[in-house]
Amino acid sequence: MPVLTTDAESETGIPKSLSNEPPSETMEEIEHTCPQPRLTLTAPAPFADETSCQCQAPHEKLTIAQARLGTPVDRPVRVYADGIFDLFHSGHARALMQAKTLFPNSYLLVGVCSDDLTHKFKGFTVMNEAERYEALRHCRYVDEVIRDAPWTLTPEFLEKHKIDFVAHDDIPYSSAGSDDVYKHIKEAGMFIPTQRTEGISTSDIITRIVRDYDVYARRNLQRGYTAKELNVSFINEKKYRFQNQVDKMKEKVKNVEERSKEFVNRVEEKSHDLIQKWEEKSREFIGNFLELFGPDGAWKQMFQERSSRMLQAFSPKQSPVSSPTRSRSPSRSPSPTFSWLPIKTSPPSSPKAASASISSMSEGDEDEK
């Protein structure tokens, strides 16, 4: 949308084109040529010195209400966020996400302080400035990165980058001899607060590393780093390597215990299955046994049947009482009848008498023959 400008302003500071008096000079139409937000994420965000805003159109001051309504429509709202961004983490990313989504159409510029300023006013960093710049360039919410950003924002810096609003958490940031380095930005109505992410910060991460220093030193030694690279003394190096060997042995013992537990569990499962199958088979065997040999079993009935058959076979049937007598043939003489009468004999009085009686019985037998 074209912007009408004049060469002079009224006494109240409002441009003559917006006052009730008619303009004294011819107005020129100047279009905004500010960079637009990134639409694709196939490349990192550019640096400010590579693609600075060369727009010649004046940037009228906006209120937060106007910006949230989507005005102006001819250019994006330029939002600035700065910081150290050491060990770039999710808390940094969430803060930048909030700054990016403040308005419907916003262009997020992120300023990163250099190593010299950071070491002077805050302290030593883990990542150097080049690494911190690159970390910010690859954040999806960032449209432009400003290297070597100032510690305190000046009007000249705000004018140079045509910044509309500054986004930062609302906690007073005392540094460089000031109780709050954003105080003048707040008084100008250009400050928009963002929310910090609890539980994550660069200081927290460094605290974790320092607290578990031995663990990380041992890990890096195990991964091939030298004691010189880790700034570890000779005695500590030997101690850490010995601890690594002990940990390996513990891990082996733990693996053996886990495998033995798995083996015992398998054996228990199989034994349980075997016992269950044995119980089922034993019940089946007992049932079959009772069916055969029980009180009313089939074996008893079969035995009774066979025993009755055997009794019938050994005891023939009796002949009937009124059976007809056979007629004897006349030629045959009736068989002599013998009367078997008991003969009383006295025992021999002597051996000679016994021998005499035996000889007489043998002679009688020969006569009968």
Tab-separated table of C-alpha atoms in Angstrom:
chain	number	residue	atom	x	y	z
A	1	MET	CA	0.000	0.000	0.000
A	2	PRO	CA	1.522	3.370	-0.941
A	3	VAL	CA	2.506	5.699	1.908
A	4	LEU	CA	2.123	9.446	1.609
A	5	THR	CA	5.100	11.430	2.906
A	6	THR	CA	5.931	15.105	3.178
A	7	ASP	CA	9.107	17.045	3.721
A	8	ALA	CA	7.913	18.830	6.833
A	9	GLU	CA	5.948	18.030	9.996
A	10	SER	CA	3.480	20.016	12.090
A	11	GLU	CA	4.326	21.441	15.447
A	12	THR	CA	2.699	18.493	17.234
A	13	GLY	CA	4.996	16.024	15.436
A	14	ILE	CA	2.211	14.656	13.225
A	15	PRO	CA	2.979	14.725	9.491
A	16	LYS	CA	1.211	17.482	7.644
A	17	SER	CA	-0.476	14.925	5.403
A	18	LEU	CA	-2.311	13.528	8.440
A	19	SER	CA	-3.185	16.928	9.993
A	20	ASN	CA	-6.163	19.103	9.191
A	21	GLU	CA	-4.049	21.563	7.191
A	22	PRO	CA	-3.508	20.820	3.519
A	23	PRO	CA	0.035	19.794	2.566
A	24	SER	CA	2.282	22.560	1.267
A	25	GLU	CA	4.330	20.353	-1.026
A	26	THR	CA	3.602	17.647	-3.490
A	27	MET	CA	3.348	14.232	-1.878
A	28	GLU	CA	5.229	11.267	-3.309
A	29	GLU	CA	4.081	7.680	-3.267
A	30	ILE	CA	6.677	5.248	-1.901
A	31	GLU	CA	6.025	1.514	-1.682
A	32	HIS	CA	7.370	-0.701	1.086
A	33	THR	CA	10.091	-3.119	-0.007
A	34	CYS	CA	10.689	-4.799	3.352
A	35	PRO	CA	11.738	-8.469	3.246
A	36	GLN	CA	8.851	-10.864	3.623
A	37	PRO	CA	8.722	-13.795	6.080
A	38	ARG	CA	10.160	-17.077	4.904
A	39	LEU	CA	7.615	-19.280	3.173
A	40	THR	CA	9.868	-22.295	2.643
A	41	LEU	CA	12.266	-23.993	5.043
A	42	THR	CA	14.655	-25.466	2.501
A	43	ALA	CA	17.457	-23.045	3.431
A	44	PRO	CA	18.693	-21.427	6.659
A	45	ALA	CA	17.702	-17.922	7.588
A	46	PRO	CA	19.933	-15.187	6.084
A	47	PHE	CA	22.169	-12.826	8.041
A	48	ALA	CA	21.111	-9.191	8.350
A	49	ASP	CA	24.286	-7.890	6.701
A	50	GLU	CA	23.560	-10.073	3.687
A	51	THR	CA	19.952	-9.007	3.199
A	52	SER	CA	19.288	-5.786	5.090
A	53	CYS	CA	16.077	-3.860	4.837
A	54	GLN	CA	16.595	-1.206	2.142
A	55	CYS	CA	13.018	0.037	2.235
A	56	GLN	CA	12.843	3.827	1.769
A	57	ALA	CA	9.240	4.143	2.858
A	58	PRO	CA	8.800	5.558	6.354
A	59	HIS	CA	7.757	3.098	9.046
A	60	GLU	CA	4.974	4.683	11.011
A	61	LYS	CA	4.802	3.781	14.661
A	62	LEU	CA	2.333	1.000	15.417
A	63	THR	CA	0.439	0.118	18.521
A	64	ILE	CA	0.077	-3.469	19.677
A	65	ALA	CA	-3.662	-3.335	18.987
A	66	GLN	CA	-3.092	-2.178	15.402
A	67	ALA	CA	-0.482	-4.857	14.795
A	68	ARG	CA	-2.784	-7.593	16.091
A	69	LEU	CA	-5.487	-6.426	13.693
A	70	GLY	CA	-3.137	-7.090	10.785
A	71	THR	CA	-2.148	-3.522	9.976
A	72	PRO	CA	-0.290	-2.350	8.084
A	73	VAL	CA	-1.309	-4.562	5.191
A	74	ASP	CA	1.550	-3.562	2.887
A	75	ARG	CA	4.412	-4.816	5.073
A	76	PRO	CA	5.042	-7.328	7.869
A	77	VAL	CA	5.411	-6.253	11.493
A	78	ARG	CA	9.123	-6.410	12.313
A	79	VAL	CA	9.676	-8.085	15.709
A	80	TYR	CA	13.095	-8.256	17.342
A	81	ALA	CA	14.321	-10.812	19.911
A	82	ASP	CA	17.857	-11.013	21.232
A	83	GLY	CA	19.900	-13.234	23.494
A	84	ILE	CA	23.012	-15.351	23.933
A	85	PHE	CA	21.417	-18.642	22.867
A	86	ASP	CA	24.228	-20.798	24.246
A	87	LEU	CA	23.484	-24.537	24.009
A	88	PHE	CA	20.356	-23.773	21.976
A	89	HIS	CA	17.482	-25.750	23.521
A	90	SER	CA	13.698	-26.046	23.480
A	91	GLY	CA	13.258	-23.077	25.839
A	92	HIS	CA	14.925	-20.817	23.280
A	93	ALA	CA	12.823	-22.260	20.471
A	94	ARG	CA	9.556	-21.766	22.391
A	95	ALA	CA	10.420	-18.125	23.136
A	96	LEU	CA	11.117	-17.494	19.441
A	97	MET	CA	7.899	-19.271	18.504
A	98	GLN	CA	5.951	-16.910	20.771
A	99	ALA	CA	7.672	-13.886	19.229
A	100	LYS	CA	6.944	-15.127	15.725
A	101	THR	CA	3.252	-15.729	16.353
A	102	LEU	CA	2.478	-12.459	18.135
A	103	PHE	CA	0.863	-10.949	15.033
A	104	PRO	CA	-0.833	-12.307	11.909
A	105	ASN	CA	2.006	-11.130	9.653
A	106	SER	CA	5.338	-10.795	11.470
A	107	TYR	CA	8.980	-10.804	10.432
A	108	LEU	CA	11.242	-12.104	13.242
A	109	LEU	CA	14.740	-10.702	13.560
A	110	VAL	CA	16.997	-12.387	16.130
A	111	GLY	CA	20.065	-10.648	17.495
A	112	VAL	CA	22.933	-12.755	18.873
A	113	CYS	CA	25.619	-11.130	21.015
A	114	SER	CA	29.269	-11.776	20.232
A	115	ASP	CA	31.723	-13.669	22.427
A	116	ASP	CA	33.429	-10.456	23.593
A	117	LEU	CA	30.217	-8.880	24.882
A	118	THR	CA	28.971	-12.112	26.405
A	119	HIS	CA	32.209	-12.888	28.244
A	120	LYS	CA	32.348	-9.299	29.488
A	121	PHE	CA	28.786	-8.954	30.823
A	122	LYS	CA	27.592	-12.522	31.433
A	123	GLY	CA	30.375	-15.080	31.440
A	124	PHE	CA	32.064	-17.802	29.457
A	125	THR	CA	29.994	-19.743	26.922
A	126	VAL	CA	30.138	-23.365	25.839
A	127	MET	CA	29.512	-22.570	22.169
A	128	ASN	CA	31.425	-19.862	20.344
A	129	GLU	CA	29.651	-17.081	18.479
A	130	ALA	CA	29.863	-18.770	15.068
A	131	GLU	CA	28.204	-21.908	16.424
A	132	ARG	CA	25.496	-19.844	18.111
A	133	TYR	CA	24.819	-17.917	14.894
A	134	GLU	CA	24.391	-21.133	12.935
A	135	ALA	CA	22.101	-22.615	15.597
A	136	LEU	CA	19.742	-19.650	15.213
A	137	ARG	CA	19.836	-19.738	11.412
A	138	HIS	CA	18.413	-23.237	11.439
A	139	CYS	CA	15.454	-22.446	13.686
A	140	ARG	CA	12.224	-22.515	11.688
A	141	TYR	CA	10.765	-19.402	13.372
A	142	VAL	CA	13.687	-17.106	12.530
A	143	ASP	CA	13.527	-14.952	9.403
A	144	GLU	CA	16.804	-13.062	9.853
A	145	VAL	CA	19.856	-13.268	12.162
A	146	ILE	CA	21.737	-10.167	13.318
A	147	ARG	CA	25.339	-10.935	14.243
A	148	ASP	CA	27.179	-9.047	16.974
A	149	ALA	CA	23.986	-7.584	18.401
A	150	PRO	CA	24.320	-4.768	20.971
A	151	TRP	CA	23.931	-5.521	24.671
A	152	THR	CA	21.625	-2.513	25.108
A	153	LEU	CA	19.302	-1.471	22.305
A	154	THR	CA	19.878	2.033	21.032
A	155	PRO	CA	17.503	4.225	18.952
A	156	GLU	CA	20.004	4.083	16.116
A	157	PHE	CA	19.933	0.290	16.109
A	158	LEU	CA	16.121	0.245	16.193
A	159	GLU	CA	15.966	2.706	13.327
A	160	LYS	CA	18.585	0.904	11.261
A	161	HIS	CA	16.685	-2.380	11.318
A	162	LYS	CA	13.241	-0.709	11.316
A	163	ILE	CA	12.132	-2.618	14.405
A	164	ASP	CA	8.509	-2.227	15.487
A	165	PHE	CA	8.488	-4.316	18.686
A	166	VAL	CA	10.929	-6.125	20.973
A	167	ALA	CA	9.980	-9.526	22.435
A	168	HIS	CA	11.572	-10.888	25.604
A	169	ASP	CA	10.514	-12.361	28.934
A	170	ASP	CA	9.195	-9.797	31.403
A	171	ILE	CA	11.758	-10.486	34.160
A	172	PRO	CA	13.914	-7.363	34.706
A	173	TYR	CA	17.322	-8.063	33.169
A	174	SER	CA	19.899	-6.205	35.212
A	175	SER	CA	23.223	-5.877	33.447
A	176	ALA	CA	25.782	-3.325	32.263
A	177	GLY	CA	25.029	-0.989	35.168
A	178	SER	CA	21.274	-0.960	34.554
A	179	ASP	CA	18.460	-2.441	36.607
A	180	ASP	CA	16.646	-3.412	33.417
A	181	VAL	CA	18.212	-3.139	29.970
A	182	TYR	CA	14.715	-3.136	28.405
A	183	LYS	CA	13.346	-0.327	30.577
A	184	HIS	CA	13.416	2.326	27.845
A	185	ILE	CA	11.841	-0.119	25.385
A	186	LYS	CA	8.985	-0.743	27.820
A	187	GLU	CA	8.482	2.970	28.363
A	188	ALA	CA	8.258	3.508	24.588
A	189	GLY	CA	5.470	0.922	24.309
A	190	MET	CA	7.531	-1.348	22.065
A	191	PHE	CA	8.045	-4.233	24.495
A	192	ILE	CA	5.996	-7.448	24.305
A	193	PRO	CA	6.611	-10.062	27.015
A	194	THR	CA	7.018	-13.772	26.316
A	195	GLN	CA	6.771	-16.691	28.726
A	196	ARG	CA	9.808	-18.634	29.914
A	197	THR	CA	9.819	-22.441	29.732
A	198	GLU	CA	10.184	-23.893	33.199
A	199	GLY	CA	12.648	-26.704	33.830
A	200	ILE	CA	14.999	-25.953	30.945
A	201	SER	CA	17.745	-23.365	30.598
A	202	THR	CA	21.390	-23.127	29.610
A	203	SER	CA	22.396	-22.841	33.261
A	204	ASP	CA	20.427	-25.995	34.112
A	205	ILE	CA	22.153	-27.953	31.355
A	206	ILE	CA	25.601	-26.794	32.497
A	207	THR	CA	24.689	-27.703	36.080
A	208	ARG	CA	23.813	-31.236	34.992
A	209	ILE	CA	27.134	-31.609	33.197
A	210	VAL	CA	29.128	-30.326	36.162
A	211	ARG	CA	27.189	-32.513	38.588
A	212	ASP	CA	27.843	-35.654	36.534
A	213	TYR	CA	31.302	-34.639	35.368
A	214	ASP	CA	32.884	-38.026	36.143
A	215	VAL	CA	30.244	-39.857	34.150
A	216	TYR	CA	30.734	-37.738	31.030
A	217	ALA	CA	34.539	-37.797	31.353
A	218	ARG	CA	34.498	-41.609	31.544
A	219	ARG	CA	32.095	-41.803	28.611
A	220	ASN	CA	34.261	-39.632	26.385
A	221	LEU	CA	37.400	-41.529	27.364
A	222	GLN	CA	35.627	-44.716	26.377
A	223	ARG	CA	34.646	-43.147	23.050
A	224	GLY	CA	38.230	-42.345	22.116
A	225	TYR	CA	38.904	-38.869	23.474
A	226	THR	CA	42.317	-38.382	25.054
A	227	ALA	CA	42.926	-37.201	28.596
A	228	LYS	CA	44.581	-34.087	27.184
A	229	GLU	CA	41.503	-33.184	25.178
A	230	LEU	CA	39.342	-33.627	28.274
A	231	ASN	CA	41.815	-31.788	30.536
A	232	VAL	CA	41.979	-34.838	32.807
A	233	SER	CA	45.024	-35.638	34.939
A	234	PHE	CA	46.963	-38.889	34.617
A	235	ILE	CA	45.634	-40.275	37.917
A	236	ASN	CA	42.035	-39.422	37.069
A	237	GLU	CA	42.444	-40.974	33.648
A	238	LYS	CA	43.569	-44.275	35.177
A	239	LYS	CA	40.761	-44.086	37.729
A	240	TYR	CA	38.156	-43.482	35.044
A	241	ARG	CA	39.451	-46.302	32.863
A	242	PHE	CA	39.412	-48.677	35.830
A	243	GLN	CA	35.842	-47.631	36.587
A	244	ASN	CA	34.935	-48.281	32.962
A	245	GLN	CA	36.329	-51.815	33.258
A	246	VAL	CA	34.352	-52.359	36.464
A	247	ASP	CA	31.201	-51.131	34.746
A	248	LYS	CA	31.802	-53.534	31.873
A	249	MET	CA	32.098	-56.425	34.309
A	250	LYS	CA	28.932	-55.318	36.068
A	251	GLU	CA	27.165	-55.161	32.743
A	252	LYS	CA	28.297	-58.670	31.874
A	253	VAL	CA	27.139	-59.978	35.250
A	254	LYS	CA	23.843	-58.203	34.776
A	255	ASN	CA	23.407	-59.760	31.338
A	256	VAL	CA	24.179	-63.214	32.746
A	257	GLU	CA	21.655	-62.682	35.529
A	258	GLU	CA	19.016	-61.580	33.070
A	259	ARG	CA	19.672	-64.582	30.849
A	260	SER	CA	19.573	-66.937	33.827
A	261	LYS	CA	16.299	-65.402	34.921
A	262	GLU	CA	14.914	-65.887	31.433
A	263	PHE	CA	16.084	-69.520	31.487
A	264	VAL	CA	14.503	-70.125	34.896
A	265	ASN	CA	11.276	-68.541	33.725
A	266	ARG	CA	11.238	-70.769	30.663
A	267	VAL	CA	11.898	-73.852	32.782
A	268	GLU	CA	9.116	-72.862	35.150
A	269	GLU	CA	6.734	-72.360	32.262
A	270	LYS	CA	7.652	-75.723	30.746
A	271	SER	CA	7.437	-77.495	34.116
A	272	HIS	CA	4.055	-75.947	34.693
A	273	ASP	CA	2.921	-77.175	31.291
A	274	LEU	CA	4.326	-80.651	31.986
A	275	ILE	CA	2.638	-80.844	35.391
A	276	GLN	CA	-0.632	-79.733	33.875
A	277	LYS	CA	-0.360	-82.326	31.102
A	278	TRP	CA	0.585	-85.011	33.641
A	279	GLU	CA	-2.432	-84.158	35.757
A	280	GLU	CA	-4.677	-84.396	32.711
A	281	LYS	CA	-3.132	-87.718	31.662
A	282	SER	CA	-3.297	-89.114	35.213
A	283	ARG	CA	-6.974	-88.226	35.482
A	284	GLU	CA	-7.606	-89.918	32.173
A	285	PHE	CA	-5.617	-93.010	33.238
A	286	ILE	CA	-7.467	-93.290	36.560
A	287	GLY	CA	-10.804	-92.932	34.820
A	288	ASN	CA	-9.971	-95.650	32.325
A	289	PHE	CA	-8.703	-97.915	35.117
A	290	LEU	CA	-11.912	-97.485	37.097
A	291	GLU	CA	-13.972	-98.203	34.009
A	292	LEU	CA	-12.146	-101.506	33.596
A	293	PHE	CA	-11.442	-102.664	37.154
A	294	GLY	CA	-13.934	-100.770	39.265
A	295	PRO	CA	-16.889	-102.282	41.139
A	296	ASP	CA	-19.052	-102.002	38.060
A	297	GLY	CA	-16.253	-102.226	35.580
A	298	ALA	CA	-16.233	-104.077	32.296
A	299	TRP	CA	-13.438	-106.400	33.444
A	300	LYS	CA	-15.556	-107.792	36.303
A	301	GLN	CA	-18.460	-108.505	33.991
A	302	MET	CA	-16.154	-110.200	31.503
A	303	PHE	CA	-14.553	-112.283	34.296
A	304	GLN	CA	-17.946	-113.411	35.567
A	305	GLU	CA	-19.033	-114.429	32.079
A	306	ARG	CA	-15.884	-116.438	31.482
A	307	SER	CA	-16.022	-118.102	34.913
A	308	SER	CA	-19.641	-119.167	34.322
A	309	ARG	CA	-18.646	-120.640	30.945
A	310	MET	CA	-15.801	-122.580	32.532
A	311	LEU	CA	-18.096	-123.950	35.217
A	312	GLN	CA	-20.553	-125.067	32.581
A	313	ALA	CA	-17.770	-126.748	30.646
A	314	PHE	CA	-16.457	-128.719	33.665
A	315	SER	CA	-19.897	-129.807	34.961
A	316	PRO	CA	-21.830	-131.759	32.227
A	317	LYS	CA	-25.570	-131.796	32.137
A	318	GLN	CA	-27.400	-134.618	34.064
A	319	SER	CA	-29.303	-137.234	32.068
A	320	PRO	CA	-33.074	-137.248	32.470
A	321	VAL	CA	-34.586	-139.625	35.095
A	322	SER	CA	-37.102	-141.270	32.750
A	323	SER	CA	-34.591	-142.263	30.140
A	324	PRO	CA	-35.362	-145.650	28.379
A	325	THR	CA	-33.221	-148.660	29.348
A	326	ARG	CA	-31.190	-150.321	26.683
A	327	SER	CA	-32.324	-153.881	25.693
A	328	ARG	CA	-29.676	-156.407	26.338
A	329	SER	CA	-28.727	-158.905	23.656
A	330	PRO	CA	-29.526	-162.572	24.481
A	331	SER	CA	-26.127	-163.792	23.417
A	332	ARG	CA	-24.295	-161.922	25.981
A	333	SER	CA	-24.341	-163.226	29.471
A	334	PRO	CA	-24.823	-160.819	32.218
A	335	SER	CA	-21.670	-159.594	33.713
A	336	PRO	CA	-20.908	-161.160	37.001
A	337	THR	CA	-21.613	-159.052	39.928
A	338	PHE	CA	-19.040	-158.653	42.524
A	339	SER	CA	-19.799	-157.790	46.015
A	340	TRP	CA	-17.163	-155.695	47.519
A	341	LEU	CA	-17.287	-156.603	51.134
A	342	PRO	CA	-14.775	-155.401	53.559
A	343	ILE	CA	-12.421	-158.095	54.761
A	344	LYS	CA	-11.195	-157.702	58.176
A	345	THR	CA	-7.552	-158.552	58.505
A	346	SER	CA	-5.573	-158.569	61.579
A	347	PRO	CA	-2.087	-157.190	61.515
A	348	PRO	CA	0.690	-159.755	61.299
A	349	SER	CA	2.189	-160.655	64.529
A	350	SER	CA	5.679	-161.058	63.103
A	351	PRO	CA	7.700	-160.401	59.960
A	352	LYS	CA	7.510	-163.999	58.910
A	353	ALA	CA	3.747	-164.051	59.110
A	354	ALA	CA	3.650	-160.851	57.000
A	355	SER	CA	5.787	-162.422	54.294
A	356	ALA	CA	3.633	-165.547	54.300
A	357	SER	CA	0.481	-163.554	53.826
A	358	ILE	CA	2.030	-161.627	50.919
A	359	SER	CA	3.050	-164.877	49.200
A	360	SER	CA	-0.393	-166.333	49.603
A	361	MET	CA	-1.941	-163.182	48.026
A	362	SER	CA	0.380	-163.459	45.064
A	363	GLU	CA	-0.520	-167.135	44.514
A	364	GLY	CA	-4.149	-166.284	44.581
A	365	ASP	CA	-3.625	-163.711	41.923
A	366	GLU	CA	-1.865	-166.217	39.651
A	367	ASP	CA	-4.738	-168.694	40.031
A	368	GLU	CA	-7.184	-166.014	38.949
A	369	LYS	CA	-5.155	-165.360	35.856
